[in-house]
Amino acid sequence: SATMREIADAACLHVPTMYQHLTSKDEVLELVYMQAMERIAAGMDASATETQDPVAALIEAFSMLLASSDEYRRDIGVLNREFKSLQPDARRRVIAMYREMIQRFGDPVARGIHHGQFRETDPFLVGNYIEMMADIWALRPFFLAGYSLEEYRRVSIEFMLYGLAGRPGPGPRTG
């Protein structure tokens, strides 16, 4: 369980200020989620357009989300740990925010399917997978310590695009 100091840090608030404006840990966590989602959404929206090529849109959106995951790595850890402790109403609101973010990946996937760039698949599930690839960078630094952010970005994008295009990968390693 996160301390109020960790939550205040993630919200960019001093602990006394936080207590003056918010009455519960749920309110604080929900505020932190909202701020984080709004920052990420603004960055993703600034780089995307409805007419943008689906491949370029996915690459830009993922790159932006991954950069945010790198910048806010500690905050993401706190939020993921504390999600289960949110009251049901707050949890539903946070899930709704996540759905909106995931839709920012699902929309270009759906456009790519429509234009024949991607194979038939479920855009919502693919959006979740793409979002999780960015989360992995933030939540598993102990496994990824030997990789640079750029290496991880490149391999993730390659994995994402080959999976969507329906092309087989290099196959299992032998030997």
CSV table of C-alpha atoms in Angstrom, one decimal:
chain,number,residue,atom,x,y,z
A,1,SER,CA,0.0,0.0,0.0
A,2,ALA,CA,1.3,3.4,-1.0
A,3,THR,CA,2.0,6.0,1.6
A,4,MET,CA,0.2,9.4,1.5
A,5,ARG,CA,3.6,10.9,0.8
A,6,GLU,CA,4.0,8.7,-2.3
A,7,ILE,CA,0.5,9.6,-3.5
A,8,ALA,CA,1.1,13.3,-2.8
A,9,ASP,CA,4.3,13.1,-4.8
A,10,ALA,CA,2.5,11.5,-7.7
A,11,ALA,CA,-0.1,14.2,-7.6
A,12,CYS,CA,2.6,16.9,-7.4
A,13,LEU,CA,1.1,18.1,-4.1
A,14,HIS,CA,2.5,18.8,-0.7
A,15,VAL,CA,0.9,16.5,1.9
A,16,PRO,CA,-0.6,19.4,4.0
A,17,THR,CA,-2.0,20.9,0.8
A,18,MET,CA,-3.4,17.6,-0.3
A,19,TYR,CA,-5.3,17.2,3.0
A,20,GLN,CA,-6.8,20.7,2.7
A,21,HIS,CA,-8.4,19.9,-0.6
A,22,LEU,CA,-9.1,16.2,-0.6
A,23,THR,CA,-10.9,14.2,2.1
A,24,SER,CA,-9.9,10.6,1.3
A,25,LYS,CA,-7.2,8.5,-0.2
A,26,ASP,CA,-9.6,7.5,-3.0
A,27,GLU,CA,-10.1,11.2,-4.0
A,28,VAL,CA,-6.3,11.6,-4.1
A,29,LEU,CA,-5.7,8.5,-6.2
A,30,GLU,CA,-8.5,9.4,-8.6
A,31,LEU,CA,-7.1,12.9,-9.0
A,32,VAL,CA,-3.6,11.4,-9.7
A,33,TYR,CA,-5.2,9.0,-12.3
A,34,MET,CA,-7.1,11.9,-13.9
A,35,GLN,CA,-4.0,14.1,-14.1
A,36,ALA,CA,-1.9,11.4,-15.6
A,37,MET,CA,-4.5,10.3,-18.1
A,38,GLU,CA,-5.2,13.9,-19.1
A,39,ARG,CA,-1.4,14.5,-19.7
A,40,ILE,CA,-1.1,11.4,-21.7
A,41,ALA,CA,-4.3,12.0,-23.7
A,42,ALA,CA,-3.2,15.6,-24.6
A,43,GLY,CA,0.1,14.3,-25.9
A,44,MET,CA,-1.5,11.5,-27.9
A,45,ASP,CA,-4.2,13.8,-29.3
A,46,ALA,CA,-1.6,16.5,-30.3
A,47,SER,CA,0.2,14.0,-32.5
A,48,ALA,CA,-2.8,12.2,-34.0
A,49,THR,CA,-5.4,13.1,-36.7
A,50,GLU,CA,-8.3,11.1,-38.0
A,51,THR,CA,-6.8,11.2,-41.5
A,52,GLN,CA,-3.3,10.1,-40.4
A,53,ASP,CA,-2.0,6.8,-41.8
A,54,PRO,CA,-2.9,4.1,-39.2
A,55,VAL,CA,0.7,2.8,-39.0
A,56,ALA,CA,2.1,6.3,-38.3
A,57,ALA,CA,-0.7,7.0,-35.8
A,58,LEU,CA,0.1,3.8,-33.8
A,59,ILE,CA,3.8,4.5,-33.9
A,60,GLU,CA,3.3,8.1,-32.7
A,61,ALA,CA,0.8,7.2,-30.0
A,62,PHE,CA,2.8,4.3,-28.7
A,63,SER,CA,6.0,6.4,-28.7
A,64,MET,CA,4.3,9.2,-26.8
A,65,LEU,CA,2.8,6.8,-24.3
A,66,LEU,CA,6.1,5.0,-23.8
A,67,ALA,CA,7.9,8.3,-23.2
A,68,SER,CA,5.3,9.2,-20.6
A,69,SER,CA,5.7,5.7,-19.0
A,70,ASP,CA,9.5,6.4,-18.8
A,71,GLU,CA,9.0,9.9,-17.3
A,72,TYR,CA,6.4,8.8,-14.8
A,73,ARG,CA,7.7,5.3,-14.0
A,74,ARG,CA,7.5,5.7,-10.2
A,75,ASP,CA,3.9,7.2,-10.4
A,76,ILE,CA,2.7,4.4,-12.6
A,77,GLY,CA,4.0,1.9,-10.0
A,78,VAL,CA,2.1,3.6,-7.2
A,79,LEU,CA,-1.1,3.8,-9.3
A,80,ASN,CA,-1.0,0.2,-10.4
A,81,ARG,CA,-0.4,-1.0,-6.8
A,82,GLU,CA,-3.3,1.1,-5.5
A,83,PHE,CA,-5.9,0.5,-8.1
A,84,LYS,CA,-7.4,-2.4,-6.3
A,85,SER,CA,-7.9,-0.3,-3.2
A,86,LEU,CA,-10.1,2.2,-4.9
A,87,GLN,CA,-13.8,2.2,-4.0
A,88,PRO,CA,-16.0,0.7,-6.7
A,89,ASP,CA,-17.3,4.1,-8.0
A,90,ALA,CA,-13.8,5.5,-8.3
A,91,ARG,CA,-12.6,2.3,-9.9
A,92,ARG,CA,-15.3,2.5,-12.5
A,93,ARG,CA,-14.4,6.1,-13.3
A,94,VAL,CA,-10.7,5.2,-13.6
A,95,ILE,CA,-11.6,2.2,-15.9
A,96,ALA,CA,-13.6,4.6,-18.1
A,97,MET,CA,-10.5,6.8,-18.4
A,98,TYR,CA,-8.4,3.8,-19.4
A,99,ARG,CA,-11.0,2.8,-22.0
A,100,GLU,CA,-10.7,6.2,-23.6
A,101,MET,CA,-6.9,5.9,-23.7
A,102,ILE,CA,-7.1,2.4,-25.2
A,103,GLN,CA,-9.6,3.6,-27.8
A,104,ARG,CA,-6.8,6.0,-29.0
A,105,PHE,CA,-5.0,2.8,-30.1
A,106,GLY,CA,-8.1,0.9,-31.2
A,107,ASP,CA,-9.2,3.7,-33.6
A,108,PRO,CA,-6.2,3.5,-35.8
A,109,VAL,CA,-6.2,-0.3,-35.7
A,110,ALA,CA,-9.8,-0.2,-36.9
A,111,ARG,CA,-8.9,2.2,-39.7
A,112,GLY,CA,-6.0,0.0,-40.7
A,113,ILE,CA,-8.2,-3.0,-40.9
A,114,HIS,CA,-10.7,-1.1,-42.9
A,115,HIS,CA,-8.0,0.0,-45.4
A,116,GLY,CA,-6.5,-3.4,-45.6
A,117,GLN,CA,-3.3,-2.5,-43.9
A,118,PHE,CA,-4.0,-4.9,-40.9
A,119,ARG,CA,-5.5,-8.3,-40.7
A,120,GLU,CA,-9.0,-8.7,-39.1
A,121,THR,CA,-8.6,-8.6,-35.3
A,122,ASP,CA,-10.3,-7.0,-32.3
A,123,PRO,CA,-9.1,-3.3,-32.1
A,124,PHE,CA,-10.1,-3.1,-28.4
A,125,LEU,CA,-7.9,-6.1,-27.4
A,126,VAL,CA,-5.0,-4.9,-29.5
A,127,GLY,CA,-5.3,-1.4,-27.9
A,128,ASN,CA,-5.0,-3.1,-24.5
A,129,TYR,CA,-1.9,-5.0,-25.6
A,130,ILE,CA,-0.3,-1.9,-27.0
A,131,GLU,CA,-1.0,0.0,-23.7
A,132,MET,CA,0.4,-2.9,-21.7
A,133,MET,CA,3.7,-2.8,-23.7
A,134,ALA,CA,4.2,0.7,-22.5
A,135,ASP,CA,3.3,-0.3,-18.9
A,136,ILE,CA,5.9,-3.1,-19.0
A,137,TRP,CA,8.6,-0.5,-19.5
A,138,ALA,CA,7.5,1.3,-16.4
A,139,LEU,CA,6.6,-1.7,-14.2
A,140,ARG,CA,9.5,-4.2,-15.0
A,141,PRO,CA,12.7,-2.2,-15.0
A,142,PHE,CA,14.5,-5.1,-13.2
A,143,PHE,CA,13.9,-7.3,-16.4
A,144,LEU,CA,14.7,-4.5,-18.9
A,145,ALA,CA,17.8,-3.0,-17.3
A,146,GLY,CA,20.0,-4.1,-20.2
A,147,TYR,CA,17.8,-2.3,-22.8
A,148,SER,CA,17.6,1.4,-23.7
A,149,LEU,CA,14.3,3.1,-24.1
A,150,GLU,CA,14.9,3.4,-27.9
A,151,GLU,CA,15.7,-0.4,-28.2
A,152,TYR,CA,12.5,-1.3,-26.3
A,153,ARG,CA,10.5,1.2,-28.4
A,154,ARG,CA,11.9,-0.3,-31.7
A,155,VAL,CA,11.3,-3.9,-30.7
A,156,SER,CA,7.8,-3.2,-29.4
A,157,ILE,CA,6.8,-1.3,-32.5
A,158,GLU,CA,8.1,-4.1,-34.7
A,159,PHE,CA,6.2,-6.7,-32.6
A,160,MET,CA,3.0,-4.6,-32.8
A,161,LEU,CA,3.2,-4.0,-36.6
A,162,TYR,CA,4.1,-7.6,-37.5
A,163,GLY,CA,1.3,-8.9,-35.4
A,164,LEU,CA,-1.2,-6.5,-37.0
A,165,ALA,CA,0.0,-7.2,-40.5
A,166,GLY,CA,-0.4,-10.9,-40.0
A,167,ARG,CA,3.1,-11.7,-41.1
A,168,PRO,CA,4.9,-14.5,-39.3
A,169,GLY,CA,7.9,-13.7,-37.2
A,170,PRO,CA,11.3,-15.4,-37.6
A,171,GLY,CA,10.1,-18.6,-35.8
A,172,PRO,CA,11.5,-20.3,-32.8
A,173,ARG,CA,15.2,-20.4,-32.0
A,174,THR,CA,16.8,-23.8,-32.4
A,175,GLY,CA,20.0,-25.0,-31.3
